[in-house]
Amino acid sequence: GSAIHISSNGRFVYAGNRGHNSIAVYSVDQNSGQLTFVEHTSTEGNWPRDFVLDPTEKFLVATNEKSHNLVLFSRDESTGKLTLLQSDVVVPEPVCVKFLNI
């Protein structure tokens, strides 16, 4: 695995899968805490090292270390599902992604 993130409302868990080159999405039952699988989404590259939700949580950016690219997804706030927007941002061996407040 790689990174794991939980949406700020606690409704969704996102987990990177390096060997599968994907991000798994799970919904969280708010009463029991039980996870339910929602989807696997390809990271459109090799060896997803890290990913992050942007501050609005409308987007997710993932890094693929071995294929040297960043990937941008939109995020459906009601279902947690990811939709690919762009996968051709070239970055040599990206291992971390962060958003900065300027």
PDB file of C-alpha atoms in Angstrom:
ATOM      1  CA  GLY A   1       0.000   0.000   0.000  1.00  0.00           C
ATOM      2  CA  SER A   2       0.854   3.652  -0.062  1.00  0.00           C
ATOM      3  CA  ALA A   3      -1.140   6.507   1.465  1.00  0.00           C
ATOM      4  CA  ILE A   4      -4.473   6.313   3.275  1.00  0.00           C
ATOM      5  CA  HIS A   5      -6.734   9.354   3.713  1.00  0.00           C
ATOM      6  CA  ILE A   6     -10.170   9.896   5.228  1.00  0.00           C
ATOM      7  CA  SER A   7     -12.522  12.628   4.006  1.00  0.00           C
ATOM      8  CA  SER A   8     -13.019  15.397   6.573  1.00  0.00           C
ATOM      9  CA  ASN A   9     -16.654  14.361   7.129  1.00  0.00           C
ATOM     10  CA  GLY A  10     -15.484  10.803   7.906  1.00  0.00           C
ATOM     11  CA  ARG A  11     -17.735   9.272   5.233  1.00  0.00           C
ATOM     12  CA  PHE A  12     -15.031   7.952   2.860  1.00  0.00           C
ATOM     13  CA  VAL A  13     -11.634   6.241   3.087  1.00  0.00           C
ATOM     14  CA  TYR A  14      -9.143   6.351   0.198  1.00  0.00           C
ATOM     15  CA  ALA A  15      -6.273   3.839   0.073  1.00  0.00           C
ATOM     16  CA  GLY A  16      -3.458   3.714  -2.488  1.00  0.00           C
ATOM     17  CA  ASN A  17      -2.460   0.309  -3.889  1.00  0.00           C
ATOM     18  CA  ARG A  18       1.063   0.219  -5.342  1.00  0.00           C
ATOM     19  CA  GLY A  19       1.024  -3.249  -6.921  1.00  0.00           C
ATOM     20  CA  HIS A  20      -2.482  -2.765  -8.322  1.00  0.00           C
ATOM     21  CA  ASN A  21      -1.732   0.853  -9.378  1.00  0.00           C
ATOM     22  CA  SER A  22      -5.047   2.084  -8.074  1.00  0.00           C
ATOM     23  CA  ILE A  23      -6.853   3.950  -5.352  1.00  0.00           C
ATOM     24  CA  ALA A  24      -9.514   2.010  -3.479  1.00  0.00           C
ATOM     25  CA  VAL A  25     -12.521   3.933  -2.216  1.00  0.00           C
ATOM     26  CA  TYR A  26     -14.601   2.788   0.763  1.00  0.00           C
ATOM     27  CA  SER A  27     -17.661   4.311   2.388  1.00  0.00           C
ATOM     28  CA  VAL A  28     -17.808   4.368   6.185  1.00  0.00           C
ATOM     29  CA  ASP A  29     -21.009   3.479   8.032  1.00  0.00           C
ATOM     30  CA  GLN A  30     -21.462   6.400  10.419  1.00  0.00           C
ATOM     31  CA  ASN A  31     -23.039   4.212  13.115  1.00  0.00           C
ATOM     32  CA  SER A  32     -20.836   1.116  13.092  1.00  0.00           C
ATOM     33  CA  GLY A  33     -17.660   2.377  11.387  1.00  0.00           C
ATOM     34  CA  GLN A  34     -17.830  -0.596   8.999  1.00  0.00           C
ATOM     35  CA  LEU A  35     -16.218  -0.066   5.588  1.00  0.00           C
ATOM     36  CA  THR A  36     -18.038  -0.871   2.340  1.00  0.00           C
ATOM     37  CA  PHE A  37     -16.086  -1.103  -0.920  1.00  0.00           C
ATOM     38  CA  VAL A  38     -17.109   1.569  -3.461  1.00  0.00           C
ATOM     39  CA  GLU A  39     -14.554   1.268  -6.299  1.00  0.00           C
ATOM     40  CA  HIS A  40     -10.974   0.835  -7.481  1.00  0.00           C
ATOM     41  CA  THR A  41      -9.757   3.667  -9.717  1.00  0.00           C
ATOM     42  CA  SER A  42      -6.600   3.325 -11.821  1.00  0.00           C
ATOM     43  CA  THR A  43      -3.891   5.867 -11.066  1.00  0.00           C
ATOM     44  CA  GLU A  44      -3.020   5.883 -14.783  1.00  0.00           C
ATOM     45  CA  GLY A  45       0.600   5.130 -13.973  1.00  0.00           C
ATOM     46  CA  ASN A  46       3.008   2.875 -12.135  1.00  0.00           C
ATOM     47  CA  TRP A  47       3.584   2.722  -8.363  1.00  0.00           C
ATOM     48  CA  PRO A  48       1.270   5.289  -6.760  1.00  0.00           C
ATOM     49  CA  ARG A  49       3.423   6.677  -3.989  1.00  0.00           C
ATOM     50  CA  ASP A  50       1.234   9.351  -2.433  1.00  0.00           C
ATOM     51  CA  PHE A  51      -2.024  11.219  -2.921  1.00  0.00           C
ATOM     52  CA  VAL A  52      -3.935  14.023  -1.248  1.00  0.00           C
ATOM     53  CA  LEU A  53      -7.376  15.596  -1.238  1.00  0.00           C
ATOM     54  CA  ASP A  54      -7.292  19.319  -1.996  1.00  0.00           C
ATOM     55  CA  PRO A  55      -8.534  21.682   0.760  1.00  0.00           C
ATOM     56  CA  THR A  56     -12.057  21.781  -0.758  1.00  0.00           C
ATOM     57  CA  GLU A  57     -12.049  17.964  -1.093  1.00  0.00           C
ATOM     58  CA  LYS A  58     -13.457  18.316  -4.612  1.00  0.00           C
ATOM     59  CA  PHE A  59     -10.213  17.015  -6.125  1.00  0.00           C
ATOM     60  CA  LEU A  60      -7.616  14.322  -5.446  1.00  0.00           C
ATOM     61  CA  VAL A  61      -4.039  14.469  -6.764  1.00  0.00           C
ATOM     62  CA  ALA A  62      -1.990  11.256  -6.935  1.00  0.00           C
ATOM     63  CA  THR A  63       1.717  10.695  -7.646  1.00  0.00           C
ATOM     64  CA  ASN A  64       3.039   7.730  -9.644  1.00  0.00           C
ATOM     65  CA  GLU A  65       6.707   7.317  -8.719  1.00  0.00           C
ATOM     66  CA  LYS A  66       7.867   4.848 -11.398  1.00  0.00           C
ATOM     67  CA  SER A  67       5.940   6.339 -14.351  1.00  0.00           C
ATOM     68  CA  HIS A  68       6.890   9.911 -13.384  1.00  0.00           C
ATOM     69  CA  ASN A  69       3.444  11.506 -13.473  1.00  0.00           C
ATOM     70  CA  LEU A  70       0.831  13.263 -11.387  1.00  0.00           C
ATOM     71  CA  VAL A  71      -2.850  12.466 -11.839  1.00  0.00           C
ATOM     72  CA  LEU A  72      -5.808  14.738 -11.127  1.00  0.00           C
ATOM     73  CA  PHE A  73      -9.250  13.374 -10.241  1.00  0.00           C
ATOM     74  CA  SER A  74     -12.491  15.099  -9.378  1.00  0.00           C
ATOM     75  CA  ARG A  75     -14.273  13.657  -6.352  1.00  0.00           C
ATOM     76  CA  ASP A  76     -18.020  13.177  -6.026  1.00  0.00           C
ATOM     77  CA  GLU A  77     -18.779  14.386  -2.508  1.00  0.00           C
ATOM     78  CA  SER A  78     -21.939  12.279  -2.190  1.00  0.00           C
ATOM     79  CA  THR A  79     -20.601   8.924  -3.478  1.00  0.00           C
ATOM     80  CA  GLY A  80     -16.855   9.333  -2.880  1.00  0.00           C
ATOM     81  CA  LYS A  81     -16.162   8.168  -6.450  1.00  0.00           C
ATOM     82  CA  LEU A  82     -13.229   9.558  -8.423  1.00  0.00           C
ATOM     83  CA  THR A  83     -13.276  10.721 -12.064  1.00  0.00           C
ATOM     84  CA  LEU A  84     -10.044  11.119 -14.032  1.00  0.00           C
ATOM     85  CA  LEU A  85      -9.430  14.679 -15.240  1.00  0.00           C
ATOM     86  CA  GLN A  86      -5.742  14.657 -16.219  1.00  0.00           C
ATOM     87  CA  SER A  87      -2.890  12.129 -16.135  1.00  0.00           C
ATOM     88  CA  ASP A  88      -0.105  13.662 -18.223  1.00  0.00           C
ATOM     89  CA  VAL A  89       1.581  15.971 -15.704  1.00  0.00           C
ATOM     90  CA  VAL A  90       5.238  14.899 -15.879  1.00  0.00           C
ATOM     91  CA  VAL A  91       7.216  14.987 -12.617  1.00  0.00           C
ATOM     92  CA  PRO A  92      10.443  12.965 -12.148  1.00  0.00           C
ATOM     93  CA  GLU A  93       9.904  10.287  -9.458  1.00  0.00           C
ATOM     94  CA  PRO A  94       7.214  12.089  -7.432  1.00  0.00           C
ATOM     95  CA  VAL A  95       6.980  10.732  -3.892  1.00  0.00           C
ATOM     96  CA  CYS A  96       4.894  13.327  -2.050  1.00  0.00           C
ATOM     97  CA  VAL A  97       2.173  15.840  -2.878  1.00  0.00           C
ATOM     98  CA  LYS A  98       0.931  18.665  -0.638  1.00  0.00           C
ATOM     99  CA  PHE A  99      -1.220  21.775  -0.936  1.00  0.00           C
ATOM    100  CA  LEU A 100       0.172  25.012   0.498  1.00  0.00           C
ATOM    101  CA  ASN A 101      -1.784  28.012   1.712  1.00  0.00           C
ATOM    102  CA  ILE A 102      -0.187  31.123   0.248  1.00  0.00           C
TER     103      ILE A 102
END
